[in-house]
mmCIF file of C-alpha atoms in Angstrom:
data_model
loop_
_atom_site.group_PDB
_atom_site.id
_atom_site.type_symbol
_atom_site.label_atom_id
_atom_site.label_comp_id
_atom_site.label_asym_id
_atom_site.label_seq_id
_atom_site.Cartn_x
_atom_site.Cartn_y
_atom_site.Cartn_z
ATOM 1 C CA MET A 157 215.700 212.291 115.580
ATOM 2 C CA ALA A 158 213.609 211.431 112.544
ATOM 3 C CA GLU A 159 209.971 212.448 112.697
ATOM 4 C CA GLN A 160 207.537 209.520 112.704
ATOM 5 C CA THR A 161 203.861 209.304 111.881
ATOM 6 C CA THR A 162 201.282 206.608 112.543
ATOM 7 C CA LEU A 163 197.780 205.865 111.325
ATOM 8 C CA PRO A 164 194.831 206.196 113.696
ATOM 9 C CA GLU A 165 193.960 203.019 115.549
ATOM 10 C CA GLY A 166 191.995 200.612 113.384
ATOM 11 C CA VAL A 167 192.801 202.258 110.046
ATOM 12 C CA GLY A 168 196.201 200.644 109.580
ATOM 13 C CA GLU A 169 194.919 197.201 110.425
ATOM 14 C CA ALA A 170 192.193 197.569 107.787
ATOM 15 C CA VAL A 171 194.821 197.883 105.059
ATOM 16 C CA GLY A 172 197.250 195.353 106.503
ATOM 17 C CA ILE A 173 199.494 197.800 108.411
ATOM 18 C CA PRO A 174 200.177 196.888 112.062
ATOM 19 C CA HIS A 175 199.035 199.512 114.558
ATOM 20 C CA GLY A 176 201.926 201.623 115.783
ATOM 21 C CA SER A 177 204.087 201.144 112.684
ATOM 22 C CA ALA A 178 205.826 204.308 111.586
ATOM 23 C CA THR A 179 207.405 205.970 108.614
ATOM 24 C CA VAL A 180 210.620 207.918 108.827
ATOM 25 C CA LEU A 181 211.173 211.481 107.700
ATOM 26 C CA GLY A 182 211.485 211.678 103.913
ATOM 27 C CA ALA A 183 208.730 209.169 103.188
ATOM 28 C CA LYS A 184 205.510 210.464 101.699
ATOM 29 C CA PRO A 185 203.107 211.587 104.454
ATOM 30 C CA ASP A 186 200.042 209.421 104.930
ATOM 31 C CA SER A 187 197.786 212.446 104.453
ATOM 32 C CA ALA A 188 199.313 213.120 101.021
ATOM 33 C CA VAL A 189 198.757 209.511 99.941
ATOM 34 C CA VAL A 190 195.141 209.617 101.125
ATOM 35 C CA ARG A 191 194.574 212.940 99.345
ATOM 36 C CA ASP A 192 195.931 211.612 96.042
ATOM 37 C CA ALA A 193 193.956 208.391 96.370
ATOM 38 C CA LEU A 194 190.723 210.227 97.151
ATOM 39 C CA GLY A 195 191.280 212.536 94.179
ATOM 40 C CA VAL A 196 191.538 209.635 91.764
ATOM 41 C CA GLY A 197 188.772 207.621 93.400
ATOM 42 C CA ILE A 198 186.275 210.474 93.393
ATOM 43 C CA ALA A 199 187.118 211.778 89.909
ATOM 44 C CA VAL A 200 186.842 208.391 88.217
ATOM 45 C CA GLY A 201 184.105 207.054 90.482
ATOM 46 C CA LEU A 202 181.718 209.794 89.394
ATOM 47 C CA SER A 203 182.072 208.662 85.788
ATOM 48 C CA GLY A 204 180.189 205.491 86.725
ATOM 49 C CA PHE A 205 177.133 207.626 85.974
ATOM 50 C CA ALA A 206 178.189 207.561 82.323
ATOM 51 C CA PHE A 207 178.332 203.779 82.355
ATOM 52 C CA GLY A 208 174.908 203.511 83.961
ATOM 53 C CA VAL A 209 173.390 205.761 81.314
ATOM 54 C CA THR A 210 175.182 204.018 78.438
ATOM 55 C CA SER A 211 174.306 200.538 79.675
ATOM 56 C CA ALA A 212 170.631 201.360 80.165
ATOM 57 C CA GLY A 213 170.552 203.060 76.777
ATOM 58 C CA SER A 214 172.013 199.892 75.226
ATOM 59 C CA GLY A 215 169.059 197.854 76.429
ATOM 60 C CA LEU A 216 170.405 196.288 79.622
ATOM 61 C CA SER A 217 168.100 196.194 82.617
ATOM 62 C CA LEU A 218 168.786 198.003 85.874
ATOM 63 C CA LEU A 219 169.734 194.713 87.544
ATOM 64 C CA GLN A 220 172.106 193.718 84.727
ATOM 65 C CA THR A 221 173.745 197.155 84.721
ATOM 66 C CA CYS A 222 174.345 197.183 88.466
ATOM 67 C CA ALA A 223 175.536 193.556 88.458
ATOM 68 C CA LEU A 224 178.197 194.426 85.870
ATOM 69 C CA SER A 225 179.596 197.216 88.024
ATOM 70 C CA LEU A 226 179.500 195.137 91.190
ATOM 71 C CA ALA A 227 181.047 191.981 89.743
ATOM 72 C CA VAL A 228 183.209 193.128 86.821
ATOM 73 C CA PHE A 229 184.322 196.518 88.153
ATOM 74 C CA THR A 230 186.614 197.538 85.322
ATOM 75 C CA GLY A 231 185.213 200.432 83.346
ATOM 76 C CA ALA A 232 186.895 199.813 80.000
ATOM 77 C CA SER A 233 185.625 196.233 79.826
ATOM 78 C CA GLN A 234 182.143 197.283 80.915
ATOM 79 C CA PHE A 235 181.928 199.996 78.255
ATOM 80 C CA ALA A 236 183.295 197.592 75.631
ATOM 81 C CA LEU A 237 180.664 194.993 76.502
ATOM 82 C CA VAL A 238 177.634 197.295 76.410
ATOM 83 C CA GLY A 239 178.986 199.072 73.322
ATOM 84 C CA ALA A 240 179.282 195.819 71.408
ATOM 85 C CA LEU A 241 175.805 194.740 72.506
ATOM 86 C CA ALA A 242 174.346 198.103 71.505
ATOM 87 C CA ALA A 243 175.893 197.723 68.054
ATOM 88 C CA GLY A 244 174.095 194.406 67.611
ATOM 89 C CA GLY A 245 177.105 192.208 68.295
ATOM 90 C CA ASN A 246 176.890 188.597 69.383
ATOM 91 C CA PRO A 247 176.785 188.401 73.219
ATOM 92 C CA TYR A 248 179.600 185.836 73.279
ATOM 93 C CA THR A 249 181.794 187.987 71.043
ATOM 94 C CA ALA A 250 181.024 191.035 73.160
ATOM 95 C CA ALA A 251 181.921 189.142 76.335
ATOM 96 C CA ALA A 252 185.149 187.858 74.759
ATOM 97 C CA GLY A 253 186.206 191.370 73.796
ATOM 98 C CA ALA A 254 185.500 192.645 77.299
ATOM 99 C CA PHE A 255 187.432 189.710 78.753
ATOM 100 C CA PHE A 256 190.507 190.338 76.627
ATOM 101 C CA LEU A 257 190.414 194.011 77.544
ATOM 102 C CA GLY A 258 190.347 193.057 81.216
ATOM 103 C CA VAL A 259 193.319 190.696 80.895
ATOM 104 C CA ARG A 260 195.645 193.634 81.523
ATOM 105 C CA ASN A 261 194.521 193.648 85.147
ATOM 106 C CA SER A 262 196.162 190.270 85.681
ATOM 107 C CA PHE A 263 199.513 191.821 84.719
ATOM 108 C CA TYR A 264 198.894 194.639 87.182
ATOM 109 C CA GLY A 265 198.201 192.005 89.815
ATOM 110 C CA LEU A 266 201.584 190.351 89.329
ATOM 111 C CA ARG A 267 203.348 193.588 90.220
ATOM 112 C CA LEU A 268 200.961 194.704 92.949
ATOM 113 C CA SER A 269 201.086 191.345 94.725
ATOM 114 C CA GLN A 270 204.823 191.806 95.276
ATOM 115 C CA LEU A 271 204.537 195.453 96.206
ATOM 116 C CA LEU A 272 201.617 195.124 98.642
ATOM 117 C CA ALA A 273 202.458 191.680 100.077
ATOM 118 C CA LEU A 274 199.000 191.414 101.617
ATOM 119 C CA PRO A 275 198.018 188.557 103.953
ATOM 120 C CA ARG A 276 196.792 185.521 102.038
ATOM 121 C CA ALA A 277 193.242 185.877 103.368
ATOM 122 C CA LEU A 278 192.904 189.405 101.934
ATOM 123 C CA ARG A 279 194.235 188.690 98.454
ATOM 124 C CA PRO A 280 190.969 187.406 96.873
ATOM 125 C CA PHE A 281 189.173 190.560 98.025
ATOM 126 C CA ALA A 282 192.009 192.853 96.947
ATOM 127 C CA ALA A 283 192.019 191.240 93.501
ATOM 128 C CA GLN A 284 188.627 192.825 92.809
ATOM 129 C CA TRP A 285 190.239 196.262 93.119
ATOM 130 C CA VAL A 286 193.205 195.599 90.805
ATOM 131 C CA ILE A 287 192.368 198.051 88.010
ATOM 132 C CA ASP A 288 194.008 200.925 86.139
ATOM 133 C CA GLU A 289 193.329 203.561 88.767
ATOM 134 C CA THR A 290 194.468 201.642 91.851
ATOM 135 C CA THR A 291 197.598 200.574 89.983
ATOM 136 C CA ALA A 292 198.340 204.161 88.929
ATOM 137 C CA VAL A 293 198.107 205.348 92.542
ATOM 138 C CA THR A 294 199.915 202.402 94.136
ATOM 139 C CA LEU A 295 202.985 201.925 91.945
ATOM 140 C CA PRO A 296 204.595 205.379 92.444
ATOM 141 C CA GLN A 297 204.458 205.152 96.252
ATOM 142 C CA PRO A 298 207.896 205.130 97.906
ATOM 143 C CA THR A 299 207.109 202.606 100.665
ATOM 144 C CA ARG A 300 204.964 199.519 101.147
ATOM 145 C CA ARG A 301 202.978 201.344 103.807
ATOM 146 C CA ALA A 302 202.137 204.177 101.398
ATOM 147 C CA ALA A 303 201.349 201.677 98.641
ATOM 148 C CA ARG A 304 198.883 199.818 100.860
ATOM 149 C CA ILE A 305 197.168 203.022 101.954
ATOM 150 C CA GLY A 306 196.959 204.287 98.364
ATOM 151 C CA PHE A 307 195.579 200.990 97.092
ATOM 152 C CA ALA A 308 192.997 200.638 99.868
ATOM 153 C CA VAL A 309 191.714 204.221 99.768
ATOM 154 C CA THR A 310 191.552 204.361 95.969
ATOM 155 C CA GLY A 311 189.880 200.965 95.700
ATOM 156 C CA LEU A 312 187.288 201.591 98.392
ATOM 157 C CA THR A 313 186.411 205.113 97.218
ATOM 158 C CA LEU A 314 186.187 204.111 93.592
ATOM 159 C CA TYR A 315 184.209 200.914 94.207
ATOM 160 C CA VAL A 316 181.571 202.674 96.323
ATOM 161 C CA LEU A 317 181.199 205.704 94.055
ATOM 162 C CA TRP A 318 181.321 203.740 90.791
ATOM 163 C CA ASN A 319 178.508 201.458 91.871
ATOM 164 C CA LEU A 320 176.431 204.253 93.369
ATOM 165 C CA THR A 321 176.719 206.438 90.282
ATOM 166 C CA THR A 322 176.069 203.439 88.024
ATOM 167 C CA LEU A 323 172.749 203.022 89.784
ATOM 168 C CA LEU A 324 171.936 206.720 89.468
ATOM 169 C CA GLY A 325 172.907 206.736 85.794
ATOM 170 C CA ALA A 326 170.777 203.723 84.984
ATOM 171 C CA LEU A 327 167.817 205.267 86.777
ATOM 172 C CA GLY A 328 168.253 208.599 85.012
ATOM 173 C CA ALA A 329 168.948 207.250 81.505
ATOM 174 C CA GLU A 330 165.358 207.674 80.388
ATOM 175 C CA ALA A 331 165.357 211.362 81.312
ATOM 176 C CA LEU A 332 168.475 212.026 79.186
ATOM 177 C CA GLY A 333 166.931 210.718 75.964
ATOM 178 C CA ASP A 334 169.399 209.680 73.241
ATOM 179 C CA THR A 335 172.464 208.598 75.219
ATOM 180 C CA ASP A 336 174.648 208.259 72.101
ATOM 181 C CA ALA A 337 174.338 211.986 71.464
ATOM 182 C CA TRP A 338 175.966 212.764 74.818
ATOM 183 C CA GLY A 339 179.122 210.733 74.122
ATOM 184 C CA LEU A 340 179.171 209.518 77.716
ATOM 185 C CA ASP A 341 181.035 206.318 76.846
ATOM 186 C CA ALA A 342 184.188 208.437 76.494
ATOM 187 C CA ALA A 343 183.875 210.010 79.943
ATOM 188 C CA SER A 344 185.684 207.365 81.981
ATOM 189 C CA PRO A 345 188.694 206.969 79.623
ATOM 190 C CA ALA A 346 188.970 210.760 79.328
ATOM 191 C CA VAL A 347 189.071 211.206 83.100
ATOM 192 C CA PHE A 348 191.722 208.509 83.497
ATOM 193 C CA LEU A 349 193.886 209.988 80.739
ATOM 194 C CA ALA A 350 193.652 213.404 82.378
ATOM 195 C CA LEU A 351 194.888 211.892 85.638
ATOM 196 C CA LEU A 352 197.622 209.853 83.966
ATOM 197 C CA ALA A 353 199.082 212.556 81.704
ATOM 198 C CA PRO A 354 200.940 214.494 84.452
ATOM 199 C CA MET A 355 202.754 211.284 85.450
ATOM 200 C CA LEU A 356 204.482 211.087 82.053
ATOM 201 C CA LYS A 357 207.529 213.109 83.083
ATOM 202 C CA SER A 358 210.407 211.619 81.108
ATOM 203 C CA THR A 359 210.920 211.586 77.350
ATOM 204 C CA THR A 360 210.913 207.775 77.348
ATOM 205 C CA GLU A 361 207.528 207.677 79.095
ATOM 206 C CA ARG A 362 206.018 210.176 76.658
ATOM 207 C CA ILE A 363 207.361 208.301 73.633
ATOM 208 C CA THR A 364 206.018 205.013 75.009
ATOM 209 C CA ALA A 365 202.581 206.535 75.576
ATOM 210 C CA ALA A 366 202.515 208.082 72.097
ATOM 211 C CA ILE A 367 203.445 204.801 70.393
ATOM 212 C CA ALA A 368 200.842 202.925 72.455
ATOM 213 C CA VAL A 369 198.153 205.391 71.371
ATOM 214 C CA LEU A 370 199.139 205.073 67.717
ATOM 215 C CA LEU A 371 199.110 201.278 67.930
ATOM 216 C CA ALA A 372 195.680 201.209 69.562
ATOM 217 C CA LEU A 373 194.164 203.659 67.081
ATOM 218 C CA GLY A 374 195.756 201.955 64.080
ATOM 219 C CA LEU A 375 194.597 198.470 65.072
ATOM 220 C CA LEU A 376 191.139 199.514 66.256
ATOM 221 C CA PRO A 377 189.440 199.246 62.833
ATOM 222 C CA VAL A 378 190.821 195.779 62.046
ATOM 223 C CA LEU A 379 190.814 193.853 65.333
ATOM 224 C CA PRO A 380 188.076 192.863 67.820
ATOM 225 C CA ALA A 381 187.298 195.162 70.734
ATOM 226 C CA GLY A 382 189.884 194.909 73.499
ATOM 227 C CA VAL A 383 192.678 193.395 71.398
ATOM 228 C CA PRO A 384 194.152 196.738 70.170
ATOM 229 C CA VAL A 385 194.563 197.907 73.770
ATOM 230 C CA LEU A 386 196.375 194.698 74.699
ATOM 231 C CA LEU A 387 198.696 194.936 71.710
ATOM 232 C CA SER A 388 199.431 198.588 72.441
ATOM 233 C CA ALA A 389 201.270 197.352 75.540
ATOM 234 C CA LEU A 390 204.010 196.168 73.154
ATOM 235 C CA ALA A 391 205.097 199.808 72.977
ATOM 236 C CA ALA A 392 206.788 199.509 76.377
ATOM 237 C CA PRO A 393 209.202 196.610 75.624
ATOM 238 C CA ALA A 394 209.883 198.058 72.157
ATOM 239 C CA VAL A 395 210.909 201.442 73.547
ATOM 240 C CA LEU A 396 212.959 199.836 76.332
ATOM 241 C CA PHE A 397 214.746 197.602 73.812
ATOM 242 C CA LEU A 398 215.598 200.513 71.522
ATOM 243 C CA SER A 399 216.643 202.655 74.469
ATOM 244 C CA GLY A 400 218.933 199.892 75.719
ATOM 245 C CA ARG A 401 220.499 199.494 72.283
ATOM 246 C CA ARG A 402 221.065 203.237 72.004
ATOM 247 C CA LYS A 403 222.761 203.360 75.402
ATOM 248 C CA GLY A 404 224.878 200.352 74.497
ATOM 249 C CA THR A 405 225.955 202.003 71.248
ATOM 250 C CA SER A 406 226.797 205.207 73.121
ATOM 251 C CA ARG A 407 228.971 203.286 75.601
ATOM 252 C CA ASP A 408 230.759 201.459 72.772
ATOM 253 C CA THR A 409 231.408 204.737 70.991
ATOM 254 C CA ALA A 410 232.731 206.331 74.166
ATOM 255 C CA ALA A 411 234.994 203.337 74.824
ATOM 256 C CA ALA A 412 236.312 203.500 71.249
ATOM 257 C CA GLU A 413 237.078 207.190 71.646
ATOM 258 C CA GLU A 414 239.023 206.522 74.851
ATOM 259 C CA ASN A 415 241.089 203.775 73.189
ATOM 260 C CA ARG A 416 242.252 206.038 70.355
#
């Protein structure tokens, strides 16, 4: 008989999983999902300190800094906004760049909404946690149960730690002196890339990532903040199109060989 596991009473209901539901042998254990989610949430959540320091060093008040993390809660957009303001950019332009950078989360939401299938009442709250890290943990999960656990644990851990460390960073900015010299604005992207890199297992995934990086770096000097990252997403359909054409050509060649 297949081994079954259940969540402790109260935990499953919190993430939309009925108490007593089970997973069959072969599915990813709940403990493994929680461990992976906590790893991502803690690693990236601690980098909120870098945002707090950078934001305070850019001239934003403690209240403004904390409000950004509480309400916006997407590190790349937050760093883009305070970076543009620190460089003397127009506030509306800075906000527009941050907005465009955050648009990618809406595409994540389209996929996650189908995968998680959360109750309608929970969706507005879950939308706040639709970011790079929760998406990276949720999408690879083999079952809806595992996806919900991964999303909930990653989102909760990251939201709490990110906001707490933002506060600590903003409070400690003055003690660090020149925040630009520390390069802390690169901390959050660097952590996420370190977590994402091991997931690029196939040649197609590595090629897609490499092209996306080249697109973003090439367009960075000529386009507003946030736009190069959005356009780098074109790497995925381009690689898939070329891969499909190559496979089609290979099949045609094989069929021609058989007909000789």
